[in-house]
XYZ file of N, CA and C in Angstrom:
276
model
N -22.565 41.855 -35.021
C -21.550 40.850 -34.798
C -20.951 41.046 -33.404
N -20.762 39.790 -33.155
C -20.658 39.659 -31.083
C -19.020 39.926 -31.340
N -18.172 40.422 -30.706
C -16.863 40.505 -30.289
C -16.228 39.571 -29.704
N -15.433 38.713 -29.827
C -14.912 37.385 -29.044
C -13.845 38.012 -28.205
N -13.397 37.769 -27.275
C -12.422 38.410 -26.307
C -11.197 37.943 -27.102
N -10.198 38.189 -26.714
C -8.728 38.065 -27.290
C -8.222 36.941 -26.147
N -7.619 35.841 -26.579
C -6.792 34.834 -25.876
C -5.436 35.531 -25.503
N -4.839 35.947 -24.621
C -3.908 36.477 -23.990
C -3.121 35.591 -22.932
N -2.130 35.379 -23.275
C -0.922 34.858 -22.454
C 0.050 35.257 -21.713
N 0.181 35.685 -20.481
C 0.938 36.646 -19.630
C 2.286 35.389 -19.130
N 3.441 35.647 -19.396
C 4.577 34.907 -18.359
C 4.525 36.007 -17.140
N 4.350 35.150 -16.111
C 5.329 36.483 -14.927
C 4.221 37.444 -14.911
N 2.699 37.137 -14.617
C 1.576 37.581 -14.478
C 1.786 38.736 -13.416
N 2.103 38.620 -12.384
C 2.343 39.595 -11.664
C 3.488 41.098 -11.936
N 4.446 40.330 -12.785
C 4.983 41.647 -13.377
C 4.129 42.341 -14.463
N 3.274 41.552 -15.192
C 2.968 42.497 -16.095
C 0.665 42.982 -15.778
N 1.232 43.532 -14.199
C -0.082 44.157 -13.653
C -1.659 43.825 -14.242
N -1.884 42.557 -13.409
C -3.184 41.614 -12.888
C -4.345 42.918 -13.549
N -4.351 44.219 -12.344
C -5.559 44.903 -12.607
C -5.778 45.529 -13.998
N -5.032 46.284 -15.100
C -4.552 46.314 -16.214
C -5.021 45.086 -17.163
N -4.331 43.928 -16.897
C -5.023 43.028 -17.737
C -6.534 42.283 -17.997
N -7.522 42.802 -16.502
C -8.095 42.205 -16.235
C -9.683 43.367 -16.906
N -8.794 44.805 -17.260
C -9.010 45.776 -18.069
C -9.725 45.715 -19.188
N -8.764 44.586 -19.919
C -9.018 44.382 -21.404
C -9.997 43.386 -22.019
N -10.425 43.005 -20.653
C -11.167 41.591 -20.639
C -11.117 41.141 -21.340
N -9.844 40.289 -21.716
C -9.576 39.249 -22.289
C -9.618 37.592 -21.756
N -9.165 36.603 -22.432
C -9.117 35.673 -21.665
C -7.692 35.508 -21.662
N -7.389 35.331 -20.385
C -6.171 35.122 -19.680
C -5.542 33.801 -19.413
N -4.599 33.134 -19.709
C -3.589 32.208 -18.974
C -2.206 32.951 -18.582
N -2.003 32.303 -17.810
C -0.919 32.651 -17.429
C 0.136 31.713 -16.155
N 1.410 31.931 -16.861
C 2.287 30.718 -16.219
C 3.691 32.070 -15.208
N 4.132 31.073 -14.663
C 5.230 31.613 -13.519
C 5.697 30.388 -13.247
N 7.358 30.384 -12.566
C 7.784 29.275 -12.682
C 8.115 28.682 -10.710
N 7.506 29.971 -10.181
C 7.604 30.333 -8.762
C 6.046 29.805 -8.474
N 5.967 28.827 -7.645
C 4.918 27.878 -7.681
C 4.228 28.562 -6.654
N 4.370 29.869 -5.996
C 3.686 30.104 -4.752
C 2.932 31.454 -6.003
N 2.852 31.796 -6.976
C 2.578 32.599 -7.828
C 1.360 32.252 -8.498
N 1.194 30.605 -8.388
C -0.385 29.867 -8.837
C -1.272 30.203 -8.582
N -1.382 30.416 -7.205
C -2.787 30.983 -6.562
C -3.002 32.322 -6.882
N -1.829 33.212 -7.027
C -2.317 35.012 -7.105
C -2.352 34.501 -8.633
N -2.049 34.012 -9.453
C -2.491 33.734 -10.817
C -3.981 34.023 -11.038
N -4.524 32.581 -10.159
C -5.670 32.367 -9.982
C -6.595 33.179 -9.683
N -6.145 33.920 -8.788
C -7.037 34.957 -7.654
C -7.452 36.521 -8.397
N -6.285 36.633 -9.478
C -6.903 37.621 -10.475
C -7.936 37.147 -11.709
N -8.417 35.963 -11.678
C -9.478 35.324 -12.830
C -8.475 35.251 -13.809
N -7.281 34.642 -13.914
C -6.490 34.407 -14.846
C -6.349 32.631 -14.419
N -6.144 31.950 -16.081
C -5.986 30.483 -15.928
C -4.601 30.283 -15.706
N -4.348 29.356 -14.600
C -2.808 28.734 -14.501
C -2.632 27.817 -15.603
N -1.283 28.123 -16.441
C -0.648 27.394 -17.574
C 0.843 26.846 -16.651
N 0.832 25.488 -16.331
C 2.465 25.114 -15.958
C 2.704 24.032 -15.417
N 4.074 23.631 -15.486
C 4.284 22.334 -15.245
C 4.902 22.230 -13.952
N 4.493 20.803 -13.526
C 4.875 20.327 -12.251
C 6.707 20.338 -11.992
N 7.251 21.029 -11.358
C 8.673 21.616 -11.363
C 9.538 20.198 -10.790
N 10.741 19.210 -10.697
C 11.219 18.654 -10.237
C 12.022 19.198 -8.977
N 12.424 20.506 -9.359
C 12.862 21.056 -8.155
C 12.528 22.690 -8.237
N 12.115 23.302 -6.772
C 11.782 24.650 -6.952
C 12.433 25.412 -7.246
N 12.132 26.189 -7.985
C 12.392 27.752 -8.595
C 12.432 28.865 -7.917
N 11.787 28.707 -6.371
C 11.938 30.055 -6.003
C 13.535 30.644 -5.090
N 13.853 31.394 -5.710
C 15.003 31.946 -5.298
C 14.693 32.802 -4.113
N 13.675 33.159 -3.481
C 14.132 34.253 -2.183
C 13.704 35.171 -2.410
N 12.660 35.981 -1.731
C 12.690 37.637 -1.827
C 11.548 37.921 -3.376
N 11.018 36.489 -3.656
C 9.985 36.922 -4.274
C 10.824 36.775 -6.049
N 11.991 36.212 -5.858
C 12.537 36.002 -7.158
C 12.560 34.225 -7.778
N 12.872 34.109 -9.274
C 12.881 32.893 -9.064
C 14.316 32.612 -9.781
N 14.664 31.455 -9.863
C 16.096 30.488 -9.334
C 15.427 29.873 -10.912
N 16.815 29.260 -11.042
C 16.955 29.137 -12.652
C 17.120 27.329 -12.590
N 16.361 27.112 -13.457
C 15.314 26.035 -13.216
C 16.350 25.091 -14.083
N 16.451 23.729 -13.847
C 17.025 22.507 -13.933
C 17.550 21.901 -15.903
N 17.612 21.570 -15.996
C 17.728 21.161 -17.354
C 16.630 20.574 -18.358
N 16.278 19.787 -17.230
C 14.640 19.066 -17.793
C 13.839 20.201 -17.292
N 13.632 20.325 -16.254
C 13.010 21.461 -16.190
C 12.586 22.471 -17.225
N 13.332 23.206 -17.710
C 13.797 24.287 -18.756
C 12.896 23.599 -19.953
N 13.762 22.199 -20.614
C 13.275 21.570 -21.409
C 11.443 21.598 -21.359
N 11.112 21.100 -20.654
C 9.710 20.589 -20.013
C 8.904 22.363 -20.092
N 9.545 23.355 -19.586
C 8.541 24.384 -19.412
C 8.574 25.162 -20.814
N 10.258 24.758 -22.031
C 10.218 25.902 -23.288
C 8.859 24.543 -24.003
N 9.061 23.326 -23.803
C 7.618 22.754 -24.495
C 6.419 23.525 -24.110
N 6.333 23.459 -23.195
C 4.891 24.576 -22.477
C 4.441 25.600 -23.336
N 5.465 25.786 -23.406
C 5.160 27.461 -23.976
C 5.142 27.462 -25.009
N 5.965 26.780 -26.472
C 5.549 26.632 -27.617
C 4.388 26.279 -28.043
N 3.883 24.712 -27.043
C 2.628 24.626 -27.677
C 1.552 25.838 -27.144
N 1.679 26.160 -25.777
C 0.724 27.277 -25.610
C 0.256 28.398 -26.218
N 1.864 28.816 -26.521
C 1.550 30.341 -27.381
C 0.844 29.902 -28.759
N 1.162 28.561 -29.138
C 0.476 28.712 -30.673
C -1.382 29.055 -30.365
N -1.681 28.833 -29.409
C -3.205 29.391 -28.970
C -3.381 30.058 -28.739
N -2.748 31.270 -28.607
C -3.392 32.952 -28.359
C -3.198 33.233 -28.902
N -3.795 34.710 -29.116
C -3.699 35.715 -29.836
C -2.487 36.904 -29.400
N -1.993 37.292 -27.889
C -1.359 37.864 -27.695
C -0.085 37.067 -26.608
N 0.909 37.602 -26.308
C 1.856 36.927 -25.809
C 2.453 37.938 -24.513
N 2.547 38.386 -23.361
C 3.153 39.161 -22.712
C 3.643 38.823 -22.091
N 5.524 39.787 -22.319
C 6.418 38.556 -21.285
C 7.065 40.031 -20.630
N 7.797 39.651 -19.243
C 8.062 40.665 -18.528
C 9.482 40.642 -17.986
């Protein structure tokens, strides 16, 4: 019997260490709400999960800024329906 990888969901991919996850070879999504964070998403073979922001999130210095009302709204939908598809959830 073949082993299926584990569906794994990282928030904040970069806090919770790219090389480590990439370890477990699982399959990866992963969301951030700091839109310059898409591409290093990407760049570790992890799938970008996220929504188009009305206004940016990034706060400065590599932090992010606390996101709008709809916003908020729009990204806790994200994530409910997302997580119901994995198997694991890692938040940082």
């Amino acid at each position: 019997m073949k082993a299926v990888p584990a569906a794994l969901f990282a928030l904040c991919l970069l806090q919770a260490s790219p090389a480590a996850l990439a370890q477990l070879r699982a399959q990866v999504t992963a969301t951030d709400v700091r839109p310059e964070v898409k591409e290093q998403i990407q760049s570790v073979g992890a799938k970008y999960i996220g929504i188009e922001l009305k206004q940016s999130a990034s706060a400065g210095g590599g932090y992010a800024g606390e996101l709008s009302e709809e916003d908020k709204k729009r990204q806790r939908e994200l994530l409910v329906e997302h997580c119901a598809t994995v198997d694991v959830v890692i938040t940082t």
